[in-house]
Short mmCIF file of C-alpha atoms in Angstrom, two decimals:
data_model
loop_
_atom_site.label_atom_id
_atom_site.label_comp_id
_atom_site.label_asym_id
_atom_site.label_seq_id
_atom_site.Cartn_x
_atom_site.Cartn_y
_atom_site.Cartn_z
CA UNK K 942 0.00 0.00 0.00
CA UNK K 943 1.42 3.37 -1.00
CA UNK K 944 0.44 6.83 0.17
CA UNK K 945 1.23 10.01 -1.70
CA UNK K 946 2.66 12.90 0.27
CA UNK K 947 0.27 15.80 0.01
CA UNK K 948 -2.25 17.94 1.88
CA UNK K 949 -5.80 17.07 2.87
CA UNK K 950 -8.58 19.42 1.76
CA UNK K 951 -8.47 22.44 4.09
CA UNK K 952 -11.93 22.07 5.65
CA UNK K 953 -11.45 18.36 6.35
CA UNK K 954 -7.96 18.96 7.76
CA UNK K 955 -9.09 21.66 10.16
CA UNK K 956 -12.06 19.56 11.34
CA UNK K 957 -9.67 16.66 12.02
CA UNK K 958 -7.29 18.94 13.93
CA UNK K 959 -10.18 20.31 16.02
CA UNK K 960 -11.32 16.76 16.92
CA UNK K 961 -7.72 15.90 17.79
CA UNK K 962 -7.37 18.88 20.13
CA UNK K 963 -10.55 17.87 21.96
CA UNK K 964 -9.40 14.28 22.38
CA UNK K 965 -5.94 15.43 23.47
CA UNK K 966 -7.45 17.54 26.26
CA UNK K 967 -9.19 14.42 27.59
CA UNK K 968 -5.96 12.38 27.29
CA UNK K 969 -3.98 15.06 29.13
CA UNK K 970 -6.56 15.18 31.91
CA UNK K 971 -6.27 11.40 32.26
CA UNK K 972 -2.42 11.55 32.29
CA UNK K 973 -2.21 9.39 29.15
CA UNK K 974 0.42 11.55 27.45
CA UNK K 975 4.08 11.11 28.42
CA UNK K 976 7.45 12.65 27.62
CA UNK K 977 9.95 9.78 27.92
CA UNK K 978 13.63 10.76 27.89
CA UNK K 979 15.08 7.48 26.49
CA UNK K 980 15.77 8.83 23.01
CA UNK K 981 16.39 12.51 23.80
CA UNK K 982 19.89 13.52 22.71
CA UNK K 983 20.28 10.79 20.09
CA UNK K 984 21.66 11.98 16.78
CA UNK K 985 20.00 10.46 13.72
CA UNK K 986 21.71 10.26 10.32
CA UNK K 987 19.54 10.18 7.21
CA UNK K 988 20.23 8.99 3.65
CA UNK K 989 20.16 12.55 2.27
CA UNK K 990 23.36 13.22 4.23
CA UNK K 991 21.71 15.19 7.03
CA UNK K 992 21.89 14.59 10.77
CA UNK K 993 19.41 15.69 13.42
CA UNK K 994 19.31 15.61 17.22
CA UNK K 995 16.23 14.26 19.00
CA UNK K 996 15.12 16.97 21.41
CA UNK K 997 11.84 15.51 22.67
CA UNK K 998 9.85 12.32 22.70
CA UNK K 999 6.09 12.06 23.12
CA UNK K 1000 4.17 8.83 23.70
CA UNK K 1001 0.67 7.84 24.75
CA UNK K 1002 -0.75 4.96 26.76
CA UNK K 1003 -1.94 2.32 24.33
CA UNK K 1004 -1.61 -1.35 23.59
CA UNK K 1005 0.94 -2.49 21.04
CA UNK K 1006 -0.11 -1.42 17.52
CA UNK K 1007 -2.04 -4.03 15.52
CA UNK K 1008 -0.86 -2.46 12.23
CA UNK K 1009 2.41 -0.70 13.09
CA UNK K 1010 3.93 1.80 10.73
CA UNK K 1011 6.56 4.49 10.82
CA UNK K 1012 5.77 7.98 9.61
CA UNK K 1013 8.52 10.47 8.83
CA UNK K 1014 7.56 14.14 8.38
CA UNK K 1015 9.93 16.92 7.31
CA UNK K 1016 9.54 20.69 6.89
CA UNK K 1017 11.58 23.89 6.98
CA UNK K 1018 10.34 26.76 9.11
CA UNK K 1019 10.08 30.25 7.69
CA UNK K 1020 11.75 33.09 9.57
CA UNK K 1021 13.44 30.86 12.16
CA UNK K 1022 17.20 31.41 12.28
CA UNK K 1023 20.00 31.16 14.82
CA UNK K 1024 18.88 31.15 18.45
CA UNK K 1025 15.24 31.17 17.37
CA UNK K 1026 15.60 27.42 16.73
CA UNK K 1027 16.04 26.84 20.49
CA UNK K 1028 12.95 28.96 21.15
CA UNK K 1029 10.98 26.87 18.64
CA UNK K 1030 12.12 23.66 20.31
CA UNK K 1031 10.88 24.93 23.68
CA UNK K 1032 7.56 26.31 22.45
CA UNK K 1033 6.85 23.32 20.22
CA UNK K 1034 5.64 21.45 23.30
CA UNK K 1035 2.52 23.61 22.90
CA UNK K 1036 1.92 21.84 19.55
CA UNK K 1037 1.30 18.50 21.29
CA UNK K 1038 -2.52 18.85 21.15
CA UNK K 1039 -2.24 19.00 17.35
CA UNK K 1040 -1.24 15.33 17.02
CA UNK K 1041 -1.55 13.04 20.07
CA UNK K 1042 -5.34 12.84 19.81
CA UNK K 1043 -5.32 11.64 16.20
CA UNK K 1044 -6.52 8.03 15.89
CA UNK K 1045 -3.62 5.59 15.92
CA UNK K 1046 -0.91 7.85 17.34
CA UNK K 1047 1.67 5.86 19.36
CA UNK K 1048 4.82 7.98 19.68
CA UNK K 1049 6.90 10.75 18.15
CA UNK K 1050 10.57 11.65 18.18
CA UNK K 1051 10.98 15.40 17.65
CA UNK K 1052 14.13 16.10 15.64
CA UNK K 1053 15.79 19.51 15.77
CA UNK K 1054 16.54 21.29 12.51
CA UNK K 1055 19.00 19.13 10.65
CA UNK K 1056 22.16 20.03 8.78
CA UNK K 1057 19.95 20.99 5.79
CA UNK K 1058 17.66 23.20 7.91
CA UNK K 1059 14.69 20.77 8.02
CA UNK K 1060 12.83 19.67 11.12
CA UNK K 1061 11.69 16.05 11.22
CA UNK K 1062 9.24 14.01 13.21
CA UNK K 1063 9.79 10.26 13.40
CA UNK K 1064 6.52 8.67 14.50
CA UNK K 1065 5.10 5.27 15.22
CA UNK K 1066 1.48 4.89 14.26
CA UNK K 1067 -1.15 2.16 14.43
CA UNK K 1068 -2.42 1.94 10.85
CA UNK K 1069 -0.81 3.30 7.71
CA UNK K 1070 -4.05 4.90 6.52
CA UNK K 1071 -4.40 6.67 9.88
CA UNK K 1072 -0.80 7.92 9.66
CA UNK K 1073 -1.45 9.24 6.18
CA UNK K 1074 -4.67 10.98 7.28
CA UNK K 1075 -2.80 12.66 10.13
CA UNK K 1076 0.12 13.76 7.95
CA UNK K 1077 -2.20 15.13 5.26
CA UNK K 1078 -4.08 17.16 7.91
CA UNK K 1079 -0.83 18.26 9.58
CA UNK K 1080 0.27 19.63 6.20
CA UNK K 1081 -2.36 22.37 6.54
CA UNK K 1082 -1.00 23.41 9.93
CA UNK K 1083 2.62 23.30 8.76
CA UNK K 1084 1.96 25.32 5.61
CA UNK K 1085 1.18 28.31 7.84
CA UNK K 1086 4.76 28.41 9.17
CA UNK K 1087 6.86 26.50 6.63
CA UNK K 1088 8.88 27.41 3.59
CA UNK K 1089 6.66 26.70 0.55
CA UNK K 1090 7.53 23.37 -1.00
CA UNK K 1091 9.44 22.11 2.05
CA UNK K 1092 6.77 19.83 3.57
CA UNK K 1093 7.08 16.09 2.93
CA UNK K 1094 6.01 12.89 4.60
CA UNK K 1095 6.56 9.20 4.10
CA UNK K 1096 4.42 6.38 5.54
CA UNK K 1097 6.25 3.07 5.97
CA UNK K 1098 3.77 0.27 6.78
CA UNK K 1099 4.79 -2.78 8.80
CA UNK K 1100 7.59 -1.09 10.74
CA UNK K 1101 7.92 -0.25 14.43
CA UNK K 1102 9.88 2.84 15.41
CA UNK K 1103 12.08 1.14 17.99
CA UNK K 1104 12.94 -1.66 15.56
CA UNK K 1105 13.99 0.93 12.98
CA UNK K 1106 16.13 2.72 15.58
CA UNK K 1107 17.80 -0.57 16.49
CA UNK K 1108 18.26 -1.65 12.86
CA UNK K 1109 17.91 1.23 10.37
CA UNK K 1110 18.39 -1.18 7.45
CA UNK K 1111 14.75 -2.18 8.00
CA UNK K 1112 13.89 1.10 6.24
CA UNK K 1113 14.71 -0.22 2.80
CA UNK K 1114 14.99 2.54 0.23
CA UNK K 1115 12.38 2.10 -2.45
CA UNK K 1116 13.07 5.52 -3.89
CA UNK K 1117 16.81 5.64 -4.26
CA UNK K 1118 19.80 5.59 -2.00
CA UNK K 1119 19.47 9.22 -0.86
CA UNK K 1120 15.81 9.18 0.25
CA UNK K 1121 15.36 12.08 2.73
CA UNK K 1122 13.23 9.94 5.06
CA UNK K 1123 15.49 6.88 5.33
CA UNK K 1124 17.35 6.52 8.60
CA UNK K 1125 20.90 5.25 8.21
CA UNK K 1126 22.14 5.23 11.79
CA UNK K 1127 21.71 6.71 15.22
CA UNK K 1128 24.03 7.48 18.10
#
């Protein structure tokens, strides 16, 4: 199953984000959202030659995914330069309600701007179609703050995030050796 990287229709995307925010508020009230530190500080190396530091991890209480998949999202922020990147990393915690309430969300590694200037999220999701629906809705949020043409996502069905971190070769490149989304190694 293949999913094209692209935006959802605006009205549908904003309705999905609104539902997500409502569900996230309930999850936060029930203490179902967590910020583990296990992966914070890891440096990830991608096939496009870039490296990025994990600055936050977010996970929710849920049973093991029935249909695991990895989702990789990348974008470049407009108007964020120098020390403003650190400010973005701190304030981005406020963006949590925009994703944890989406159906199927399991976890996210937040990657700081990489050596090419792109931010990445490395997610685990339950259900490739759900991951695609989230990423297509997220596109509409990101387009408000991102460099035009810089938003991309890749859904990789059948993979678990921790397995990919342990053995990046599981992310076989179907689109060439320098695929921006393919993890090569981590430290």
